[in-house]
Short mmCIF file of C-alpha atoms in Angstrom, two decimals:
data_model
loop_
_atom_site.label_atom_id
_atom_site.label_comp_id
_atom_site.label_asym_id
_atom_site.label_seq_id
_atom_site.Cartn_x
_atom_site.Cartn_y
_atom_site.Cartn_z
CA MET A 15 0.00 0.00 0.00
CA ARG A 16 1.32 3.44 -0.94
CA GLN A 17 -0.09 6.60 0.52
CA THR A 18 1.23 9.73 -1.16
CA VAL A 19 0.08 13.03 0.22
CA SER A 20 -0.29 15.60 -2.59
CA VAL A 21 3.08 15.18 -4.28
CA THR A 22 2.01 16.32 -7.74
CA ASN A 23 2.96 19.96 -7.24
CA SER A 24 6.39 19.33 -5.72
CA ALA A 25 8.28 20.81 -8.69
CA ALA A 26 6.20 23.99 -8.62
CA LEU A 27 6.60 24.22 -4.84
CA TRP A 28 10.35 23.88 -5.17
CA GLN A 29 10.48 26.56 -7.88
CA ASN A 30 8.66 28.97 -5.58
CA ILE A 31 11.21 28.29 -2.87
CA MET A 32 14.13 28.66 -5.28
CA ASP A 33 12.80 32.10 -6.29
CA ASP A 34 13.90 33.31 -2.85
CA ARG A 35 16.88 31.08 -2.26
CA SER A 36 18.77 33.40 0.09
CA LEU A 37 15.81 33.60 2.44
CA MET A 38 15.45 29.83 2.38
CA ILE A 39 19.10 29.31 3.26
CA SER A 40 19.10 31.77 6.14
CA SER A 41 15.76 30.81 7.66
CA ASN A 42 15.48 27.06 7.10
CA PHE A 43 19.02 25.70 7.23
CA SER A 44 19.21 26.60 10.91
CA GLY A 45 16.23 24.33 11.56
CA ILE A 46 17.85 21.49 9.63
CA TYR A 47 21.09 21.67 11.63
CA ARG A 48 19.65 22.41 15.07
CA GLY A 49 20.59 19.72 17.60
CA VAL A 50 22.26 17.43 15.06
CA SER A 51 24.80 14.99 16.51
CA GLU A 52 26.49 13.89 13.31
CA ILE A 53 26.23 14.12 9.55
CA PHE A 54 28.04 11.63 7.36
CA PRO A 55 29.85 11.96 5.09
CA ASP A 56 30.88 15.39 6.33
CA ARG A 57 33.86 17.38 5.08
CA PRO A 58 32.97 20.96 6.03
CA ASP A 59 35.84 22.46 3.98
CA SER A 60 34.93 20.58 0.82
CA SER A 61 33.04 22.18 -2.06
CA ASN A 62 32.06 18.73 -3.33
CA PRO A 63 28.29 18.32 -2.75
CA ASP A 64 28.75 14.53 -2.50
CA GLU A 65 30.65 14.89 0.77
CA ASN A 66 29.27 18.14 2.18
CA LEU A 67 25.54 18.29 2.96
CA ALA A 68 25.51 22.10 3.17
CA GLN A 69 26.92 22.30 -0.36
CA PHE A 70 24.43 19.70 -1.55
CA LEU A 71 21.51 21.61 -0.05
CA ALA A 72 22.73 24.89 -1.53
CA LYS A 73 23.31 23.55 -5.05
CA VAL A 74 20.52 21.00 -5.52
CA ASP A 75 17.93 21.92 -8.14
CA ARG A 76 15.12 19.69 -6.87
CA PRO A 77 13.46 18.74 -3.59
CA LEU A 78 15.52 16.14 -1.75
CA ARG A 79 13.94 12.85 -0.71
CA VAL A 80 14.49 12.72 3.05
CA LYS A 81 13.73 9.36 4.60
CA LEU A 82 12.76 8.42 8.13
CA GLY A 83 11.79 4.88 9.02
CA ILE A 84 9.68 3.94 12.03
CA ASP A 85 9.05 0.31 12.97
CA PRO A 86 5.64 -0.22 14.64
CA THR A 87 6.92 -2.64 17.29
CA GLY A 88 4.61 -1.02 19.86
CA ALA A 89 1.44 1.03 19.78
CA ASP A 90 2.79 4.27 21.24
CA ILE A 91 5.34 6.87 20.20
CA HIS A 92 7.09 8.98 22.85
CA LEU A 93 8.96 12.29 22.75
CA GLY A 94 12.25 10.49 22.18
CA HIS A 95 10.88 9.17 18.89
CA SER A 96 9.55 12.62 17.98
CA ILE A 97 13.03 14.12 17.63
CA CYS A 98 13.66 12.64 14.18
CA VAL A 99 10.07 13.34 13.13
CA ARG A 100 10.62 17.00 14.05
CA LYS A 101 13.80 17.01 11.97
CA LEU A 102 11.82 15.57 9.09
CA ARG A 103 9.46 18.54 9.48
CA ALA A 104 12.45 20.91 9.29
CA PHE A 105 13.31 19.45 5.89
CA GLN A 106 9.68 19.86 4.84
CA ASP A 107 9.81 23.52 5.85
CA ALA A 108 12.92 23.91 3.68
CA GLY A 109 10.91 22.65 0.72
CA HIS A 110 12.03 19.01 0.61
CA MET A 111 10.03 15.80 0.37
CA ALA A 112 9.59 13.96 3.64
CA VAL A 113 9.41 10.20 3.05
CA LEU A 114 8.00 8.53 6.15
CA VAL A 115 8.52 4.78 6.03
CA ILE A 116 6.32 2.64 8.22
CA GLY A 117 8.45 -0.47 8.67
CA ASP A 118 5.60 -2.93 8.78
CA PHE A 119 7.79 -5.67 7.29
CA THR A 120 11.05 -4.96 9.14
CA ALA A 121 9.08 -4.75 12.40
CA ARG A 122 8.43 -8.46 12.03
CA ILE A 123 12.21 -9.04 12.23
CA GLY A 124 12.84 -6.43 14.93
CA ASP A 125 15.80 -4.06 15.04
CA PRO A 126 18.56 -5.78 17.06
CA THR A 127 20.31 -2.45 17.72
CA GLY A 128 21.18 -2.11 21.39
CA LYS A 129 19.43 -5.35 22.35
CA SER A 130 21.13 -7.88 24.61
CA GLU A 131 18.92 -10.69 23.34
CA THR A 132 16.81 -11.60 20.32
CA ARG A 133 13.59 -9.64 19.95
CA ALA A 134 10.37 -11.62 19.95
CA GLN A 135 9.12 -11.82 16.37
CA LEU A 136 5.77 -10.11 15.82
CA THR A 137 3.01 -11.40 13.59
CA ALA A 138 1.71 -9.36 10.66
CA GLU A 139 -1.51 -8.84 12.61
CA GLN A 140 0.34 -7.46 15.66
CA VAL A 141 2.34 -5.07 13.49
CA ALA A 142 -0.77 -3.86 11.66
CA GLU A 143 -2.51 -3.17 14.96
CA ASN A 144 0.48 -1.22 16.27
CA ALA A 145 0.74 0.84 13.10
CA LYS A 146 -2.87 2.04 13.23
CA THR A 147 -2.21 5.01 15.50
CA TYR A 148 1.25 6.01 14.23
CA LEU A 149 0.07 8.52 11.65
CA ASP A 150 -2.34 10.10 14.10
CA GLN A 151 0.47 10.51 16.62
CA VAL A 152 2.87 12.23 14.18
CA ARG A 153 0.19 14.34 12.49
CA PRO A 154 0.71 17.32 14.84
CA ILE A 155 4.41 17.37 13.85
CA LEU A 156 4.46 16.83 10.09
CA ASP A 157 2.91 18.89 7.33
CA PHE A 158 0.23 16.61 5.88
CA ASP A 159 -1.49 19.39 3.92
CA THR A 160 1.01 21.25 1.71
CA PRO A 161 1.35 19.65 -1.75
CA GLY A 162 4.73 18.05 -2.41
CA ARG A 163 5.78 17.76 1.23
CA LEU A 164 4.96 14.23 2.39
CA GLU A 165 5.07 10.69 1.05
CA ILE A 166 4.00 7.85 3.33
CA ARG A 167 5.25 4.37 2.41
CA TYR A 168 5.19 0.89 3.91
CA ASN A 169 8.19 -1.35 3.30
CA SER A 170 5.86 -4.32 2.86
CA GLU A 171 5.38 -2.84 -0.63
CA TRP A 172 8.79 -4.06 -1.79
CA LEU A 173 10.55 -6.28 0.77
CA PRO A 174 8.25 -9.34 0.48
CA LYS A 175 8.80 -9.27 -3.29
CA LEU A 176 12.55 -9.88 -3.04
CA ASP A 177 13.33 -13.37 -4.32
CA LEU A 178 16.12 -15.58 -3.00
CA ALA A 179 18.50 -14.50 -5.76
CA LYS A 180 18.05 -10.83 -4.84
CA ILE A 181 18.45 -11.57 -1.12
CA LEU A 182 21.68 -13.46 -1.83
CA GLU A 183 22.90 -10.47 -3.83
CA LEU A 184 22.15 -8.14 -0.92
CA LEU A 185 23.83 -10.41 1.63
CA GLY A 186 26.87 -10.58 -0.66
CA THR A 187 27.52 -6.89 -0.09
CA MET A 188 28.36 -7.42 3.60
CA THR A 189 30.70 -9.62 5.61
CA VAL A 190 30.06 -11.46 8.85
CA GLN A 191 32.87 -9.40 10.38
CA GLN A 192 30.99 -6.20 9.52
CA MET A 193 27.84 -7.53 11.12
CA LEU A 194 29.60 -8.65 14.26
CA ALA A 195 31.17 -5.20 14.61
CA LYS A 196 27.68 -3.81 15.14
CA GLU A 197 27.45 -2.82 18.79
CA GLY A 198 24.58 -5.07 19.86
CA PHE A 199 25.98 -8.13 18.08
CA ASP A 200 29.48 -7.54 19.44
CA ASN A 201 28.19 -7.34 23.01
CA ARG A 202 26.10 -10.49 22.61
CA MET A 203 29.06 -12.40 21.20
CA GLN A 204 31.16 -11.44 24.21
CA GLN A 205 28.35 -12.46 26.57
CA GLU A 206 27.80 -15.69 24.60
CA ASN A 207 24.15 -14.76 23.96
CA PRO A 208 22.76 -16.33 20.76
CA ILE A 209 22.44 -14.30 17.56
CA PHE A 210 19.98 -15.71 15.05
CA LEU A 211 20.57 -15.47 11.31
CA HIS A 212 17.35 -13.59 10.61
CA GLU A 213 18.70 -10.73 12.77
CA PHE A 214 21.49 -10.17 10.24
CA LEU A 215 18.81 -9.43 7.70
CA TYR A 216 17.47 -6.40 9.56
CA PRO A 217 20.14 -3.82 8.60
CA VAL A 218 20.17 -5.19 5.05
CA MET A 219 16.39 -4.87 4.72
CA GLN A 220 16.36 -1.39 6.25
CA GLY A 221 19.22 -0.41 3.97
CA TYR A 222 17.33 -1.68 0.94
CA ASP A 223 14.50 0.71 1.84
CA SER A 224 16.85 3.53 0.84
CA VAL A 225 17.42 1.86 -2.52
CA ALA A 226 13.71 1.34 -3.14
CA LEU A 227 12.90 4.93 -2.20
CA GLU A 228 15.95 6.58 -3.82
CA ALA A 229 16.66 8.45 -0.59
CA ASP A 230 19.01 11.45 -0.63
CA VAL A 231 19.14 11.80 3.15
CA GLU A 232 18.22 9.38 5.93
CA LEU A 233 17.44 10.49 9.47
CA GLY A 234 17.94 8.42 12.60
CA GLY A 235 19.18 8.39 16.16
CA THR A 236 22.87 8.01 16.90
CA ASP A 237 22.21 4.31 17.46
CA GLN A 238 21.15 3.94 13.82
CA LYS A 239 24.47 4.86 12.19
CA PHE A 240 25.29 1.27 11.21
CA ASN A 241 21.90 0.71 9.57
CA ILE A 242 22.02 4.01 7.68
CA ALA A 243 25.57 3.26 6.50
CA VAL A 244 24.34 -0.07 5.12
CA GLY A 245 21.80 1.90 3.09
CA ARG A 246 24.65 3.97 1.62
CA ASP A 247 26.57 0.83 0.72
CA LEU A 248 23.57 -0.76 -0.98
CA GLN A 249 22.77 2.38 -2.95
CA ARG A 250 26.38 2.44 -4.16
CA HIS A 251 26.10 -1.25 -5.08
CA PHE A 252 23.09 -0.50 -7.28
CA GLY A 253 24.79 2.45 -8.98
CA MET A 254 22.96 5.16 -7.06
CA LYS A 255 24.31 8.25 -5.35
CA PRO A 256 24.75 7.28 -1.66
CA GLN A 257 22.50 9.07 0.80
CA PHE A 258 23.70 11.36 3.55
CA GLY A 259 23.12 10.17 7.10
CA LEU A 260 21.89 12.72 9.65
CA LEU A 261 21.95 11.50 13.24
CA MET A 262 20.06 12.98 16.17
CA PRO A 263 20.81 12.53 19.89
CA ILE A 264 19.03 9.98 22.04
CA LEU A 265 16.71 11.83 24.44
CA ILE A 266 17.35 11.36 28.15
CA GLY A 267 14.22 10.20 29.99
CA THR A 268 12.29 12.02 32.68
CA ASP A 269 14.52 10.37 35.30
CA GLY A 270 17.44 12.42 33.97
CA VAL A 271 19.65 9.35 33.76
CA GLN A 272 18.72 6.75 31.15
CA LYS A 273 17.42 7.14 27.62
CA MET A 274 13.68 7.67 27.32
CA SER A 275 11.93 4.31 27.19
CA LYS A 276 8.47 3.02 27.93
CA SER A 277 9.95 -0.08 29.57
CA LEU A 278 11.88 2.17 32.00
CA ASN A 279 8.75 4.23 32.73
CA ASN A 280 10.68 7.45 32.13
CA TYR A 281 8.82 8.51 28.98
CA VAL A 282 6.34 11.13 27.83
CA GLY A 283 3.95 9.62 25.29
CA LEU A 284 2.57 11.60 22.36
CA SER A 285 -0.88 10.13 23.02
CA GLU A 286 -0.94 11.08 26.71
CA ASP A 287 -3.48 13.64 27.83
CA PRO A 288 -2.33 17.30 28.11
CA LEU A 289 -2.25 17.38 31.91
CA THR A 290 -0.16 14.22 32.24
CA MET A 291 2.24 15.44 29.56
CA TYR A 292 2.54 18.85 31.21
CA SER A 293 3.01 17.39 34.68
CA LYS A 294 5.89 15.21 33.53
CA LEU A 295 7.63 17.94 31.55
CA GLU A 296 7.46 20.63 34.23
CA LYS A 297 9.64 18.43 36.44
CA ILE A 298 12.45 17.73 33.96
CA ALA A 299 15.79 17.83 35.75
CA ASP A 300 17.97 20.93 35.34
CA ARG A 301 20.74 18.82 33.78
CA SER A 302 18.38 17.64 31.01
CA ILE A 303 16.33 20.73 30.27
CA ALA A 304 18.75 22.28 27.76
CA GLN A 305 18.56 19.12 25.64
CA TYR A 306 14.77 19.13 25.80
CA PHE A 307 14.55 22.75 24.64
CA GLU A 308 16.96 22.17 21.77
CA LEU A 309 15.42 18.93 20.51
CA LEU A 310 11.72 19.33 21.33
CA THR A 311 11.03 23.03 20.70
CA ASP A 312 11.83 25.74 18.17
CA LEU A 313 12.36 28.38 20.87
CA PRO A 314 15.53 30.51 20.63
CA LEU A 315 18.00 28.98 23.06
CA ASP A 316 19.57 32.34 23.89
CA ALA A 317 16.25 33.83 25.04
CA LEU A 318 15.15 31.31 27.66
CA PRO A 319 14.29 32.39 31.22
CA GLU A 320 17.16 32.32 33.69
CA ASN A 321 14.99 31.00 36.50
CA PRO A 322 15.08 27.15 36.40
CA ARG A 323 11.44 26.80 37.47
CA GLU A 324 10.29 29.20 34.76
CA LYS A 325 12.26 27.17 32.23
CA GLN A 326 10.45 24.00 33.25
CA LYS A 327 7.03 25.62 32.95
CA LEU A 328 7.87 27.17 29.57
CA LEU A 329 9.09 23.82 28.25
CA ALA A 330 5.98 22.01 29.45
CA VAL A 331 3.45 24.48 28.06
CA ASN A 332 5.30 24.77 24.74
CA VAL A 333 5.46 21.02 24.10
CA VAL A 334 1.85 20.43 25.15
CA SER A 335 0.75 23.28 22.87
CA GLN A 336 2.51 21.66 19.91
CA TYR A 337 0.35 18.56 20.19
CA PHE A 338 -2.93 19.88 21.55
CA GLY A 339 -2.98 23.60 20.78
CA LYS A 340 -2.19 26.68 22.84
CA ALA A 341 -5.51 26.70 24.69
CA ALA A 342 -4.92 23.12 25.88
CA GLY A 343 -1.36 23.97 26.92
CA ASP A 344 -2.49 26.95 28.97
CA ARG A 345 -5.33 24.93 30.51
CA ALA A 346 -2.97 22.08 31.44
CA GLN A 347 -0.67 24.57 33.13
CA GLN A 348 -3.53 26.06 35.13
CA ASP A 349 -4.91 22.64 36.05
CA ALA A 350 -1.48 21.54 37.28
CA ILE A 351 -1.38 24.58 39.56
CA THR A 352 -4.92 23.84 40.73
CA LEU A 353 -4.10 20.22 41.56
CA ILE A 354 -1.01 21.21 43.50
CA LYS A 355 -3.23 23.47 45.60
CA GLY A 356 -5.57 20.53 46.14
CA ASP A 357 -8.60 22.02 44.38
CA THR A 358 -9.26 18.98 42.17
CA GLY A 359 -12.80 20.01 41.31
CA GLN A 360 -11.52 22.94 39.24
CA ALA A 361 -9.12 20.91 37.08
CA ASP A 362 -10.65 20.56 33.60
CA ALA A 363 -7.95 18.74 31.63
CA VAL A 364 -7.71 15.57 33.73
CA ALA A 365 -8.23 12.40 31.67
CA GLU A 366 -11.31 10.39 32.58
CA PHE A 367 -11.65 6.74 33.53
CA SER A 368 -15.05 5.10 33.37
CA LEU A 369 -15.95 2.93 36.36
CA ALA A 370 -18.42 1.00 34.22
CA SER A 371 -15.83 -1.76 33.73
CA VAL A 372 -15.22 -2.15 37.47
CA GLN A 373 -17.24 -4.65 39.47
CA PHE A 374 -18.36 -3.18 42.80
CA PRO A 375 -17.79 -3.37 45.70
CA ALA A 376 -14.15 -2.70 44.73
CA LYS A 377 -10.96 -1.97 46.61
CA LEU A 378 -9.11 1.18 45.64
CA PHE A 379 -5.92 -0.71 44.76
CA TYR A 380 -7.89 -2.63 42.12
CA ILE A 381 -9.25 0.61 40.63
CA LEU A 382 -5.70 2.00 40.50
CA SER A 383 -4.66 -1.01 38.45
CA ALA A 384 -7.76 -1.06 36.23
CA SER A 385 -7.37 2.63 35.40
CA GLY A 386 -3.79 2.17 34.24
CA LEU A 387 -2.35 4.43 36.93
CA CYS A 388 -0.48 1.41 38.30
CA LYS A 389 0.98 -1.57 36.48
CA SER A 390 -0.68 -4.10 38.79
CA SER A 391 -2.66 -4.45 42.00
CA GLY A 392 0.54 -5.31 43.83
CA ASP A 393 2.18 -2.17 42.55
CA ALA A 394 -0.88 -0.19 43.66
CA ARG A 395 -0.71 -1.58 47.19
CA LYS A 396 2.97 -0.64 47.51
CA LEU A 397 2.31 2.89 46.32
CA MET A 398 -0.59 3.29 48.72
CA GLN A 399 1.50 2.07 51.63
CA GLY A 400 4.28 4.46 50.63
CA GLY A 401 1.98 7.48 50.56
CA GLY A 402 2.07 7.84 46.78
CA VAL A 403 -1.70 7.80 46.17
CA LYS A 404 -4.17 10.63 46.60
CA LEU A 405 -7.93 10.78 46.20
CA GLU A 406 -9.30 14.30 45.83
CA GLY A 407 -5.97 15.63 47.08
CA ASP A 408 -5.92 13.51 50.26
CA LYS A 409 -3.37 10.74 50.75
CA VAL A 410 -4.81 7.23 50.94
CA SER A 411 -2.67 4.55 52.61
CA ASP A 412 -5.28 1.98 53.66
CA VAL A 413 -4.90 -0.87 51.16
CA ASN A 414 -8.23 -2.32 52.30
CA LEU A 415 -10.22 0.81 51.44
CA THR A 416 -13.33 -0.41 49.63
CA PHE A 417 -16.09 1.44 47.76
CA GLU A 418 -19.58 -0.01 47.47
CA SER A 419 -20.71 1.67 44.22
CA PRO A 420 -19.47 3.92 41.38
CA GLY A 421 -21.45 6.77 42.91
CA ASP A 422 -19.00 6.88 45.81
CA LEU A 423 -16.21 7.89 43.43
CA GLY A 424 -17.91 9.66 40.52
CA GLY A 425 -16.21 12.96 39.63
CA LYS A 426 -13.29 12.46 42.01
CA VAL A 427 -9.64 12.77 40.91
CA LEU A 428 -7.33 9.84 41.63
CA GLN A 429 -3.63 10.69 41.63
CA VAL A 430 -0.46 8.59 41.66
CA GLY A 431 2.81 10.37 42.34
CA LYS A 432 3.17 13.87 40.94
CA ASN A 433 2.43 13.19 37.28
CA LYS A 434 -0.48 10.75 36.92
CA PHE A 435 -4.13 11.70 37.28
CA VAL A 436 -7.54 10.38 36.24
CA ARG A 437 -11.00 11.67 36.97
CA LEU A 438 -13.28 8.78 37.88
CA VAL A 439 -16.65 8.87 36.14
CA SER A 440 -19.59 6.62 37.02
#
């Protein structure tokens, strides 16, 4: 399946941009380079556009095809994933074609990058279910409306059609030594953890995406350099001009220590409600906040407030506004203040949880688990005992607290920690 979003006028769009080339260079190149960790190849002193991206951008007479691949291995995207999507938008704003690849075929292999063991292989049905919400989640970031700005592709369009002869040709471009030099594989070899042959196919298949799409630039995190370099090698093998690789930093999670990850519970999801998103972002550690401003906002970095608390609030309201609009950002900020004061009845932006699915009488720890505020009933009990649960602003530590009917809880706000809230509705 190919979904192309209004690409027919791309040449005309590019001509309009070229009519004011100096303005484009001054205003849009800064967005392209903001926060970038590495570009390769990169010889800043070279005038050769094949080894200097700035020269290539300045001299090219057509919109570049800028590729970003996302594997739907889970249903949710978080702010860490959004960094490359935002960079894709920067290329759109400079007049180039964003090519968003939904890796519905490669997701069934699973990217082994950074993994200490083999990923569980997903079925086609699981991948399709995960992919359903991806476009909705990135829609606030990318330009879906301007003609010639966005092409959405699925690598199941071409990868399943490769016959054995073609796969052998692709595998013949790489050595086992090259594969084993890849960080995740090297670590697993040293730890004597098994590496399965199908995992070697992942970088080759992702690299072939760049051949199929004739990519000029590929975006990725710093952990994707190997895979992007494979794409360059395969393009060269097929007589194409090798793509540039543009690498973005890995976002530190809300804990300020490890990379953002849902499994580490230090993430901010794009599908989270405005209040939850705001509440997490307004507590970002001082040591991480500069990275968040640079990678997640377009705000001038030399004009930020000096007061650390004001920085946190500005970051939170700006990011929430990007995804939900300014009114929602301002409301989330006000609701966060209201909840801190304990006036839960005045907080409008709190997500709701229907008690219709709960069988009463019910203990509060069960409701905490059912609502998704806690991972399990056991987790809920521990949090209650530790003073981490509030109902209508009051701490609740009695793990045996039971409610006879939904009417006892209807309209009340249930809170876990400082960042998680739901309004219970009967």
